[in-house]
JSON list of C-alpha atoms in Angstrom, two decimals:
[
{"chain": "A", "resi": 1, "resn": "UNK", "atom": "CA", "xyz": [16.58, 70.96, -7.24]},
{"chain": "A", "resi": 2, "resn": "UNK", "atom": "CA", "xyz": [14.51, 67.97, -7.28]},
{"chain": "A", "resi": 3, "resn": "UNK", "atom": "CA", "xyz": [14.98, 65.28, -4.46]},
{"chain": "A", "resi": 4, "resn": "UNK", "atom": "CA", "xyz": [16.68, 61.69, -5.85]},
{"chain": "A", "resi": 5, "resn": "UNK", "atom": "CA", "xyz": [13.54, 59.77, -6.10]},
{"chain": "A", "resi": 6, "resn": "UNK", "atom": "CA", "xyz": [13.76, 56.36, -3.31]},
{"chain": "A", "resi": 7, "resn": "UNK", "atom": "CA", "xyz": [13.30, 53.25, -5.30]},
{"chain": "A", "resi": 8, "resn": "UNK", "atom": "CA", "xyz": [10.29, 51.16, -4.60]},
{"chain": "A", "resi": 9, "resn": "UNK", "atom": "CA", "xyz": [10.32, 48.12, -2.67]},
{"chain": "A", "resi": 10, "resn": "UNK", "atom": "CA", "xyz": [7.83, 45.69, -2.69]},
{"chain": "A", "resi": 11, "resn": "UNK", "atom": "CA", "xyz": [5.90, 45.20, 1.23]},
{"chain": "A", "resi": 12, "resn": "UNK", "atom": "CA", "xyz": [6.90, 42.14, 2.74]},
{"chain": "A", "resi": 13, "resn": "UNK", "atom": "CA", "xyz": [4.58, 41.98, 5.64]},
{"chain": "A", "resi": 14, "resn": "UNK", "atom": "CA", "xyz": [2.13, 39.30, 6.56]},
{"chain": "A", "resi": 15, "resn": "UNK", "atom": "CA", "xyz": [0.50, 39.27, 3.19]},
{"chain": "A", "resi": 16, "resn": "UNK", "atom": "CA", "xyz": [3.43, 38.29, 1.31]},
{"chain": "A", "resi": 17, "resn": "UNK", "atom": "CA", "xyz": [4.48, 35.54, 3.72]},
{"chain": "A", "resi": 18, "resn": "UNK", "atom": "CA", "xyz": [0.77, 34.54, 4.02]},
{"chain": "A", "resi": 19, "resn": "UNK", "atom": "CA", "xyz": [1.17, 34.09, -0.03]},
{"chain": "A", "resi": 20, "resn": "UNK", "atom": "CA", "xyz": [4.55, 32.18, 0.29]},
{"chain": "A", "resi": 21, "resn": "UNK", "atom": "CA", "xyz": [3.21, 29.85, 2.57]},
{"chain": "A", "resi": 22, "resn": "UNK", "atom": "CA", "xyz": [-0.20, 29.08, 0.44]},
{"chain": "A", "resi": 23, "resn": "UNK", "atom": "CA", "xyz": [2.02, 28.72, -2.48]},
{"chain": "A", "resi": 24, "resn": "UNK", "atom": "CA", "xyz": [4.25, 26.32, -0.48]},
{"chain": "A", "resi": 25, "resn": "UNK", "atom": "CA", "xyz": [1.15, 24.28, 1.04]},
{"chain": "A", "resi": 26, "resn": "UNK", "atom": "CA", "xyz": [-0.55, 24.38, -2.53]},
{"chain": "A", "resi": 27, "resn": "UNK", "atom": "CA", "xyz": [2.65, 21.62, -3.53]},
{"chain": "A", "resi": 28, "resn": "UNK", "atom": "CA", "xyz": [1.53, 19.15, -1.14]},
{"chain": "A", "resi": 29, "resn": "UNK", "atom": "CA", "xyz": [-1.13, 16.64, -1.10]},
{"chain": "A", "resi": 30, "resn": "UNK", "atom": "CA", "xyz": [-2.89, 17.19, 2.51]},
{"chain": "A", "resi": 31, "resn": "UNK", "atom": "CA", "xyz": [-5.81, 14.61, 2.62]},
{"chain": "A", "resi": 32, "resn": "UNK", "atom": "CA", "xyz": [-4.53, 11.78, 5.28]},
{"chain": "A", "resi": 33, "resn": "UNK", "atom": "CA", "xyz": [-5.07, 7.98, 5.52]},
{"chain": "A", "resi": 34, "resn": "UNK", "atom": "CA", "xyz": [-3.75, 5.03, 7.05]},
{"chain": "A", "resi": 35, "resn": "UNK", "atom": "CA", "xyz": [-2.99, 1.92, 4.13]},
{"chain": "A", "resi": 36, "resn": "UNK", "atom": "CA", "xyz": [-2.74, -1.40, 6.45]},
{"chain": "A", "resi": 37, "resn": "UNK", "atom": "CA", "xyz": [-0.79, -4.05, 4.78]},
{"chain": "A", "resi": 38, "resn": "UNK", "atom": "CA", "xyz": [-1.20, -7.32, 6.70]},
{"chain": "A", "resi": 39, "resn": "UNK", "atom": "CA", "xyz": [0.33, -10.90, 5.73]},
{"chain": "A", "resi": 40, "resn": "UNK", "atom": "CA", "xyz": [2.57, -13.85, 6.87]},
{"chain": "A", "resi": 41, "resn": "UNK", "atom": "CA", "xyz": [6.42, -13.49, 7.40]},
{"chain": "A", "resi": 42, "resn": "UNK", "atom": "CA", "xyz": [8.18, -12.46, 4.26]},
{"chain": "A", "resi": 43, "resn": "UNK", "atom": "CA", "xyz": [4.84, -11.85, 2.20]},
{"chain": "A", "resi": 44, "resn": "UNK", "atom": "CA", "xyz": [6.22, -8.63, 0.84]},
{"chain": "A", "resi": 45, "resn": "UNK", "atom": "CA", "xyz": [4.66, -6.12, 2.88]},
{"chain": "A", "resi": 46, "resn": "UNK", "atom": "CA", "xyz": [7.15, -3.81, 3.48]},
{"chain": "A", "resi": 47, "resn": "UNK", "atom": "CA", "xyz": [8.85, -3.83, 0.13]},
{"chain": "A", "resi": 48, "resn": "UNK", "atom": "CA", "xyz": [5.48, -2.97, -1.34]},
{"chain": "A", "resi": 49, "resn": "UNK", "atom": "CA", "xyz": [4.92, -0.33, 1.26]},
{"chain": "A", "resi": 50, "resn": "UNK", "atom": "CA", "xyz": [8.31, 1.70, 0.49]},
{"chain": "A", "resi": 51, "resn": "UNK", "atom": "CA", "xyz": [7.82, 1.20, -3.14]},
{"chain": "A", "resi": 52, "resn": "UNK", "atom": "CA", "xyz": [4.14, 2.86, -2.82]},
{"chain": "A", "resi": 53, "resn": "UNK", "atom": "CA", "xyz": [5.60, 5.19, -0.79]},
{"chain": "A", "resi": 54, "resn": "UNK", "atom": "CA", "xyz": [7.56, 6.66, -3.62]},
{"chain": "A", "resi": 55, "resn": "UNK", "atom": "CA", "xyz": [5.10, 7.02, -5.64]},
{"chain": "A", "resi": 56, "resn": "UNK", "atom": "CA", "xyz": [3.23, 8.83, -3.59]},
{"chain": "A", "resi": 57, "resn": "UNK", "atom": "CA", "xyz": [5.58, 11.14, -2.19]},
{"chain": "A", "resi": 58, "resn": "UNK", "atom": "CA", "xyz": [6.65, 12.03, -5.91]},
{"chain": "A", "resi": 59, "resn": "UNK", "atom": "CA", "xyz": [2.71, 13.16, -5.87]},
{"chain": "A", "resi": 60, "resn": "UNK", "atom": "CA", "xyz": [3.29, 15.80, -3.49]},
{"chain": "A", "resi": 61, "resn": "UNK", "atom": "CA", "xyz": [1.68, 13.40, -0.58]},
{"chain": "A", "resi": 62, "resn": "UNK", "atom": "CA", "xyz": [2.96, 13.54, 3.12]},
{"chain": "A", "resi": 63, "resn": "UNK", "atom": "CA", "xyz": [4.30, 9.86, 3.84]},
{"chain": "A", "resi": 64, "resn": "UNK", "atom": "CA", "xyz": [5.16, 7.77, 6.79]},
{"chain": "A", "resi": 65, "resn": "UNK", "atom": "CA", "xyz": [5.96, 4.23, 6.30]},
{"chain": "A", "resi": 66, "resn": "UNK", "atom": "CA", "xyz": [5.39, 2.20, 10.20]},
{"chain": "A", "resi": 67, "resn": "UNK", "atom": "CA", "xyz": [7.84, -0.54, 10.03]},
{"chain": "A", "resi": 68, "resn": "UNK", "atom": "CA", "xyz": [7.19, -3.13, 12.18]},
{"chain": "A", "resi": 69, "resn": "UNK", "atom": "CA", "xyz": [10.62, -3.96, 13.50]},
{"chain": "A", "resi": 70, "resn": "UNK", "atom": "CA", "xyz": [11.27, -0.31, 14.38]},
{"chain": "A", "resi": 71, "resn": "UNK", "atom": "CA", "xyz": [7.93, 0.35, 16.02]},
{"chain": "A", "resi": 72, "resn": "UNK", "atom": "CA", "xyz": [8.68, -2.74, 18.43]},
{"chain": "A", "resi": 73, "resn": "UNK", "atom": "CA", "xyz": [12.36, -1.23, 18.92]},
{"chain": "A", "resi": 74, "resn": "UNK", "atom": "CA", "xyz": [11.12, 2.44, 19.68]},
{"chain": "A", "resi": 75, "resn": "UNK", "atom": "CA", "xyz": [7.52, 1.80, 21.00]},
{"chain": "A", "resi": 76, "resn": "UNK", "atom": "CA", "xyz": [6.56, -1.46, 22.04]},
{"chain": "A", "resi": 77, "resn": "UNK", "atom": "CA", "xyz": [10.03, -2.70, 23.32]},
{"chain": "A", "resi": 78, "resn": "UNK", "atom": "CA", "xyz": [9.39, -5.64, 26.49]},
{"chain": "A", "resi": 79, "resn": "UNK", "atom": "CA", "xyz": [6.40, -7.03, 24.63]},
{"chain": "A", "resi": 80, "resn": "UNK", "atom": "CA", "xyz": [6.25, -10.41, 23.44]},
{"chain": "A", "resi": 81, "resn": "UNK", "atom": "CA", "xyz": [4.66, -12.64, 20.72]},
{"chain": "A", "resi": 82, "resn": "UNK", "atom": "CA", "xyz": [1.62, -13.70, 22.65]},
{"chain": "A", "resi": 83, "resn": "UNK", "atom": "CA", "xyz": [-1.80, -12.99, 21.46]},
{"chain": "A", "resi": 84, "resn": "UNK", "atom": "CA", "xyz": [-2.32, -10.21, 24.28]},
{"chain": "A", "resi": 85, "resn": "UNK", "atom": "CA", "xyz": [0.93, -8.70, 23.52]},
{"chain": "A", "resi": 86, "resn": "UNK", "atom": "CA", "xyz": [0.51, -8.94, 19.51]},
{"chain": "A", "resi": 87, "resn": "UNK", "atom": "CA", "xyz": [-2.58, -7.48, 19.95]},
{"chain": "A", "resi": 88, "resn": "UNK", "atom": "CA", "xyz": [-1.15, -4.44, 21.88]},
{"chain": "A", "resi": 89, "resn": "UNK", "atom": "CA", "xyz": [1.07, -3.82, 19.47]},
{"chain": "A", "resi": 90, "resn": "UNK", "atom": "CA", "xyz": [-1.06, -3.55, 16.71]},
{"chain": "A", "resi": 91, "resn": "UNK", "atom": "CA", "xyz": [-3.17, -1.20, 18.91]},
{"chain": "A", "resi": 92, "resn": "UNK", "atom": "CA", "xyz": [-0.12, 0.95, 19.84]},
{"chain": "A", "resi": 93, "resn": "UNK", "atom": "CA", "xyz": [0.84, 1.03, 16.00]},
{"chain": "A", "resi": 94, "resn": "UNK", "atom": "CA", "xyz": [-2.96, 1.55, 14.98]},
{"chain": "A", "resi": 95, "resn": "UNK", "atom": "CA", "xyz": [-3.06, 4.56, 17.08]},
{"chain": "A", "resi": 96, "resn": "UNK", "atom": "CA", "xyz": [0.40, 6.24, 15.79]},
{"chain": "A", "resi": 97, "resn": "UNK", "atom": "CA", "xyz": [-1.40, 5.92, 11.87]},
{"chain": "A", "resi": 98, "resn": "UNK", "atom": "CA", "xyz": [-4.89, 7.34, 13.01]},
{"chain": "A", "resi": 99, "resn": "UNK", "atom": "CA", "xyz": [-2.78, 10.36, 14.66]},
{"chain": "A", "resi": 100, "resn": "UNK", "atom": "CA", "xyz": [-0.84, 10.97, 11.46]},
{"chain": "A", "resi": 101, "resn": "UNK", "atom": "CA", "xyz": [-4.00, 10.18, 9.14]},
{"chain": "A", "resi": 102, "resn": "UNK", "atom": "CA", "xyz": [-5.78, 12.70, 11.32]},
{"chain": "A", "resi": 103, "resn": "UNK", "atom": "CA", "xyz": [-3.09, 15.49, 10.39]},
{"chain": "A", "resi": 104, "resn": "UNK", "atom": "CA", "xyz": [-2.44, 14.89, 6.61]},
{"chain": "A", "resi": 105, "resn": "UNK", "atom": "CA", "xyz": [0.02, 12.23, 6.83]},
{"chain": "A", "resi": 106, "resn": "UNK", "atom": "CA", "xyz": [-0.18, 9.02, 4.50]},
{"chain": "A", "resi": 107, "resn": "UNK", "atom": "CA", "xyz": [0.29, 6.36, 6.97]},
{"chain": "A", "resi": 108, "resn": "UNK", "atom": "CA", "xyz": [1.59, 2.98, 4.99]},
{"chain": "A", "resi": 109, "resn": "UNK", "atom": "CA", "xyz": [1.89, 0.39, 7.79]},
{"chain": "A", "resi": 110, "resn": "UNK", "atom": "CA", "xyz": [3.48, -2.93, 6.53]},
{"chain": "A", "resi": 111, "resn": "UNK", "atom": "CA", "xyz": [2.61, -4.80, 9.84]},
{"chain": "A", "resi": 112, "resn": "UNK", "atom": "CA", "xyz": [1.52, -8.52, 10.24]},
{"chain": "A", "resi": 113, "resn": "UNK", "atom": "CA", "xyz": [-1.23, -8.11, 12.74]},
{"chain": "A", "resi": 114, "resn": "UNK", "atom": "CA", "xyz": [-2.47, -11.66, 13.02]},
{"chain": "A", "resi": 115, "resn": "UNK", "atom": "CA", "xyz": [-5.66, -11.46, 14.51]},
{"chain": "A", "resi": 116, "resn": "UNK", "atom": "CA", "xyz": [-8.74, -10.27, 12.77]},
{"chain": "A", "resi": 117, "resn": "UNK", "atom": "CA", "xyz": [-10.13, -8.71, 16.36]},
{"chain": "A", "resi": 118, "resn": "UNK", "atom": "CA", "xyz": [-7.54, -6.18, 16.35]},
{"chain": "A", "resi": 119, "resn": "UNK", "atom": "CA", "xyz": [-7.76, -5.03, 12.79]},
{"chain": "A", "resi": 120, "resn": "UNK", "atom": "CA", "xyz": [-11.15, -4.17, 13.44]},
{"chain": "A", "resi": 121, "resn": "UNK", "atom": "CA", "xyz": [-10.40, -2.47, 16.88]},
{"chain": "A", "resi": 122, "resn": "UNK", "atom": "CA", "xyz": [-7.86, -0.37, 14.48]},
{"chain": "A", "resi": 123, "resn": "UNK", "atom": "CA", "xyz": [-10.45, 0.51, 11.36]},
{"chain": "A", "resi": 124, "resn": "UNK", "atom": "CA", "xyz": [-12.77, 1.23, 14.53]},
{"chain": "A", "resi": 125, "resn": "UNK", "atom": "CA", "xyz": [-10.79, 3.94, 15.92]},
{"chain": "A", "resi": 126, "resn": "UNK", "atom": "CA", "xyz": [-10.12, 4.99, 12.06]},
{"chain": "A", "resi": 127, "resn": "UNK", "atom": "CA", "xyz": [-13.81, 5.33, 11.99]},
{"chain": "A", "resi": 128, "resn": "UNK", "atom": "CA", "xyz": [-14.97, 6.99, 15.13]},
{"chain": "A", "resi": 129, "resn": "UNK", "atom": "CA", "xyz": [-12.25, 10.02, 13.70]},
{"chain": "A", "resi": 130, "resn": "UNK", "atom": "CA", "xyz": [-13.97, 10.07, 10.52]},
{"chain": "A", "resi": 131, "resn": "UNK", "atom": "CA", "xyz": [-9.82, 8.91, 9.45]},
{"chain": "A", "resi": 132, "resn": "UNK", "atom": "CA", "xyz": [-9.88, 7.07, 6.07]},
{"chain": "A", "resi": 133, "resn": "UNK", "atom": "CA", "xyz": [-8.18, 3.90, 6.37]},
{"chain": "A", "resi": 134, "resn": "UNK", "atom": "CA", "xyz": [-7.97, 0.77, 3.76]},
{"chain": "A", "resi": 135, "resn": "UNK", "atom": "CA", "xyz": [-6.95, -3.01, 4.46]},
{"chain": "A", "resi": 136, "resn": "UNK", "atom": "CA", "xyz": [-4.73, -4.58, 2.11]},
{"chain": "A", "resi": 137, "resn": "UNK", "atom": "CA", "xyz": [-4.44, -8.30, 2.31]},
{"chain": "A", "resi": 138, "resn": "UNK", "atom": "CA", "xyz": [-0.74, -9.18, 0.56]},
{"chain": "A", "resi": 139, "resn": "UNK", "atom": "CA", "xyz": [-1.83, -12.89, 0.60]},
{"chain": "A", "resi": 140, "resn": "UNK", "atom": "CA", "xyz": [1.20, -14.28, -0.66]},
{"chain": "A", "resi": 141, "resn": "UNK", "atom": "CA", "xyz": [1.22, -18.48, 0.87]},
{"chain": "A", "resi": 142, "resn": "UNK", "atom": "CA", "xyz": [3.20, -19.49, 3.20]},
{"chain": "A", "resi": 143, "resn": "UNK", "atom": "CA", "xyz": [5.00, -21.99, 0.93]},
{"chain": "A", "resi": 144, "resn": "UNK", "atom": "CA", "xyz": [6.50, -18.55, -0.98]},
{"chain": "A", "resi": 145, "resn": "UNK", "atom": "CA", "xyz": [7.09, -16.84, 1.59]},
{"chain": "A", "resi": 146, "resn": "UNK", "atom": "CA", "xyz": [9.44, -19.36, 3.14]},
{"chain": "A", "resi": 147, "resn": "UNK", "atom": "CA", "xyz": [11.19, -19.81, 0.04]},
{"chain": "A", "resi": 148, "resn": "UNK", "atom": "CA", "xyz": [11.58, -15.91, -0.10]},
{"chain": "A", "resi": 149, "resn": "UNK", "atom": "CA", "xyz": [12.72, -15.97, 3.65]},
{"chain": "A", "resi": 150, "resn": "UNK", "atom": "CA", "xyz": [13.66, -12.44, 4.02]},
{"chain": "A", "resi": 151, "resn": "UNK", "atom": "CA", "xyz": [14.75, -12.57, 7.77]},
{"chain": "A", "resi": 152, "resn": "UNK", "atom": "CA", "xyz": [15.46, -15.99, 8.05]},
{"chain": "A", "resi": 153, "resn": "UNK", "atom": "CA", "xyz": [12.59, -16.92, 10.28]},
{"chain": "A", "resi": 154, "resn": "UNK", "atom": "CA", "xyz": [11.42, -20.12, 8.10]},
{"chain": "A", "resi": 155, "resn": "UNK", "atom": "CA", "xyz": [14.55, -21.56, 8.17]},
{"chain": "A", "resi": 156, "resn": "UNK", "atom": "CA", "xyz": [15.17, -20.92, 11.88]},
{"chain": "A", "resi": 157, "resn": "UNK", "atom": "CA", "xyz": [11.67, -21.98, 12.96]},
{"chain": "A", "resi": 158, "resn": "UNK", "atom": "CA", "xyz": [12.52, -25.66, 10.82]},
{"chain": "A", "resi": 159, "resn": "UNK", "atom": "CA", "xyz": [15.49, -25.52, 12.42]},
{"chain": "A", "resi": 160, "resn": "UNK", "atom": "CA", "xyz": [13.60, -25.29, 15.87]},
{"chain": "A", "resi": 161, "resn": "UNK", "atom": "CA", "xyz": [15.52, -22.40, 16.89]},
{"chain": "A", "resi": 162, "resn": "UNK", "atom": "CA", "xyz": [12.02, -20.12, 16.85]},
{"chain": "A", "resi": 163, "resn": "UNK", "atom": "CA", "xyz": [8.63, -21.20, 18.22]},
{"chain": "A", "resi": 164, "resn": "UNK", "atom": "CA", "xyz": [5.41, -18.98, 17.21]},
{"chain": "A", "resi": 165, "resn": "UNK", "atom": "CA", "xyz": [5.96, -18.24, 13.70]},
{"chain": "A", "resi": 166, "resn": "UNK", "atom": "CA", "xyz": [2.95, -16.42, 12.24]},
{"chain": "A", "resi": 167, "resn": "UNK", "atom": "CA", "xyz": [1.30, -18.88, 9.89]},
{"chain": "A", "resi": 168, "resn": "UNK", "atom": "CA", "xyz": [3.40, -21.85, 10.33]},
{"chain": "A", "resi": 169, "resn": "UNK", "atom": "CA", "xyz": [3.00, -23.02, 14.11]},
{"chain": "A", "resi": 170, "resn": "UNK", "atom": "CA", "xyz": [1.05, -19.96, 15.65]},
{"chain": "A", "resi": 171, "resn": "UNK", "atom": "CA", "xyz": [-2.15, -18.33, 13.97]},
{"chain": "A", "resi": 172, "resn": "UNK", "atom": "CA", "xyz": [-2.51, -16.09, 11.02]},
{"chain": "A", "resi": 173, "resn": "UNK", "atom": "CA", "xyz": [-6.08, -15.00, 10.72]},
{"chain": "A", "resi": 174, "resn": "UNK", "atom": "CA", "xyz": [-6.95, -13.76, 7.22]},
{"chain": "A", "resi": 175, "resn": "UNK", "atom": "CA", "xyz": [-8.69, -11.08, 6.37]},
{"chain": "A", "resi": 176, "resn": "UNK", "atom": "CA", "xyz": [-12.48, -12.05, 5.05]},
{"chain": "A", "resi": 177, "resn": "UNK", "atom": "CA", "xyz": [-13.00, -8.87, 3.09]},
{"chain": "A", "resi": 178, "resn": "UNK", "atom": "CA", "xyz": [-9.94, -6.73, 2.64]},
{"chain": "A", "resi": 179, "resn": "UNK", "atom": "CA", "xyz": [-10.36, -3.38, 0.38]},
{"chain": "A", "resi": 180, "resn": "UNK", "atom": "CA", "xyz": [-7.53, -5.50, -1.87]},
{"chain": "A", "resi": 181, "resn": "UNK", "atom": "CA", "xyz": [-6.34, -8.42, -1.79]},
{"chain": "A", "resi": 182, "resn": "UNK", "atom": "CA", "xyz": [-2.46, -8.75, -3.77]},
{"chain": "A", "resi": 183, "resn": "UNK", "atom": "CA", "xyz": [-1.43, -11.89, -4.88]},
{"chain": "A", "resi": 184, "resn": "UNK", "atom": "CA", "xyz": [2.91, -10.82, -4.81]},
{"chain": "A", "resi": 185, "resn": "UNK", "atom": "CA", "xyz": [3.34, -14.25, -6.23]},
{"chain": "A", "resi": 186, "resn": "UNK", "atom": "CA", "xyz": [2.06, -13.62, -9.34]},
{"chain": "A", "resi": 187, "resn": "UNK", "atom": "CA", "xyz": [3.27, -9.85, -9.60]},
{"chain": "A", "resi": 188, "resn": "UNK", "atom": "CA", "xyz": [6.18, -7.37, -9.17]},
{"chain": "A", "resi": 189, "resn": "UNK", "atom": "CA", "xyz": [6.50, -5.21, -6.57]},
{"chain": "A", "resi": 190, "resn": "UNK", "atom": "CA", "xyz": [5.94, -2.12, -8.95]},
{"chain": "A", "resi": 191, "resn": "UNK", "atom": "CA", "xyz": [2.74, -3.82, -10.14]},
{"chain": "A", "resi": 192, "resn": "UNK", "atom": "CA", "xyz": [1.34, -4.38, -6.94]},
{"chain": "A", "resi": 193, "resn": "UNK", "atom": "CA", "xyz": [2.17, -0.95, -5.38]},
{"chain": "A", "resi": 194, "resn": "UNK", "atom": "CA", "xyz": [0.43, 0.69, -8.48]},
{"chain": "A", "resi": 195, "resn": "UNK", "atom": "CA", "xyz": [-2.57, -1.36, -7.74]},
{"chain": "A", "resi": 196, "resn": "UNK", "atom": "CA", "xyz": [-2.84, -0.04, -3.83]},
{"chain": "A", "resi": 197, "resn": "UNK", "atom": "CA", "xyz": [-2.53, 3.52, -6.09]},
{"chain": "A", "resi": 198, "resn": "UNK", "atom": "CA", "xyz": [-5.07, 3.21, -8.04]},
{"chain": "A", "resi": 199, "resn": "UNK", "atom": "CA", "xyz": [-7.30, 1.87, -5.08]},
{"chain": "A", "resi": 200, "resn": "UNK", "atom": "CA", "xyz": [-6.37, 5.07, -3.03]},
{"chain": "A", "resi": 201, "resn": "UNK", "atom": "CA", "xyz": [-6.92, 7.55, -6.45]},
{"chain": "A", "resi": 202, "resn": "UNK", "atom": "CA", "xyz": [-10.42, 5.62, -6.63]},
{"chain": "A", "resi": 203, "resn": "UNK", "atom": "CA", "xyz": [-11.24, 6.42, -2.81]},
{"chain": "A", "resi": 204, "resn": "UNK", "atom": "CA", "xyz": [-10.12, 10.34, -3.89]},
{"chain": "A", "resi": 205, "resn": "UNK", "atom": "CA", "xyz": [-6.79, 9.90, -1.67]},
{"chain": "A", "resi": 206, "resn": "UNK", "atom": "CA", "xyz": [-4.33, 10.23, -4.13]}
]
């Protein structure tokens, strides 16, 4: 009498979950950088940011988009609008973006950062890690962007209910040699987010 024969089971041991796991990694984009977007009040910075965002996490890219109001609710909460606070800020901030950079992350950081001293502190640190990290200047003028008004801080600083409104009656330093410069104005938001895309595909990061 012959014995019923055991059916066969494929092993699942460490080479099959080692194969599950390439397969799972092979989906996603893991090359890191930090994309700065800096300009006045209402420029279009973050609307730009989430919109690139998108399109890069429909790539198979790991994205983190460092909003500017949340990072001084969460992280720099107490600090104020001096220069010596700004400038920590932007340092604080600059540090999260190299850390996620470092570890595969897309770091899209729609922050003002007003002073030109700081942005280069941040690409500094970028480039002591060997982190890529590009500058985008969203240079839309100050006459727009107070028409725009997203937050209402034009309207509040005219109404002198706000002192030390970036470009208007405290400094905005622009950048003298951004890796773009975006002119919103004379754009949509798609079109300008495709153009930081096609800067970051021509850099071999997307």
């Amino acid at each position: 009498m012959t014995a019923p024969t055991a059916a066969h089971t494929a092993p699942t041991g460490p080479s099959t979950a080692l194969t599950e796991a390439t397969d799972t990694q092979e989906n996603h984009v893991t090359t890191g950088a930090t994309v700065w977007l800096t300009g006045l009040p209402s420029a279009g910075k973050t609307t730009i940011a989430y919109e690139l965002a998108g399109r890069l996490r429909a790539d198979g890219h790991r994205v983190e988009v460092l909003d500017g109001d949340e990072i001084r609710e969460f992280i720099s909460a107490g600090l104020g609008f001096g220069r010596e606070d700004r400038h920590t800020n932007v340092q604080r901030i600059g540090f999260v973006a190299e850390l996620l950079a470092r570890n595969g992350v897309k770091a899209l950081v729609p922050v003002i950062a007003p002073y030109a001293d700081s942005r280069e502190a941040v690409r500094e640190r970028h480039a002591e890690n060997g982190t890529p990290y590009l500058e985008i200047h969203v240079a839309t003028p100050v006459e727009v962007c107070s028409v725009r008004d997203v937050k209402g801080l034009y309207a509040k600083q005219a109404a002198g209910e706000l002192t030390g409104l970036t470009g208007v009656d405290d400094p905005y330093e622009e950048p003298e040699a951004p890796d773009l410069r975006i002119e919103s104005q004379h754009q949509t938001v798609r079109e300008s987010a495709v153009s930081v895309h096609a800067l970051l595909s021509e850099r071999g990061l997307a």
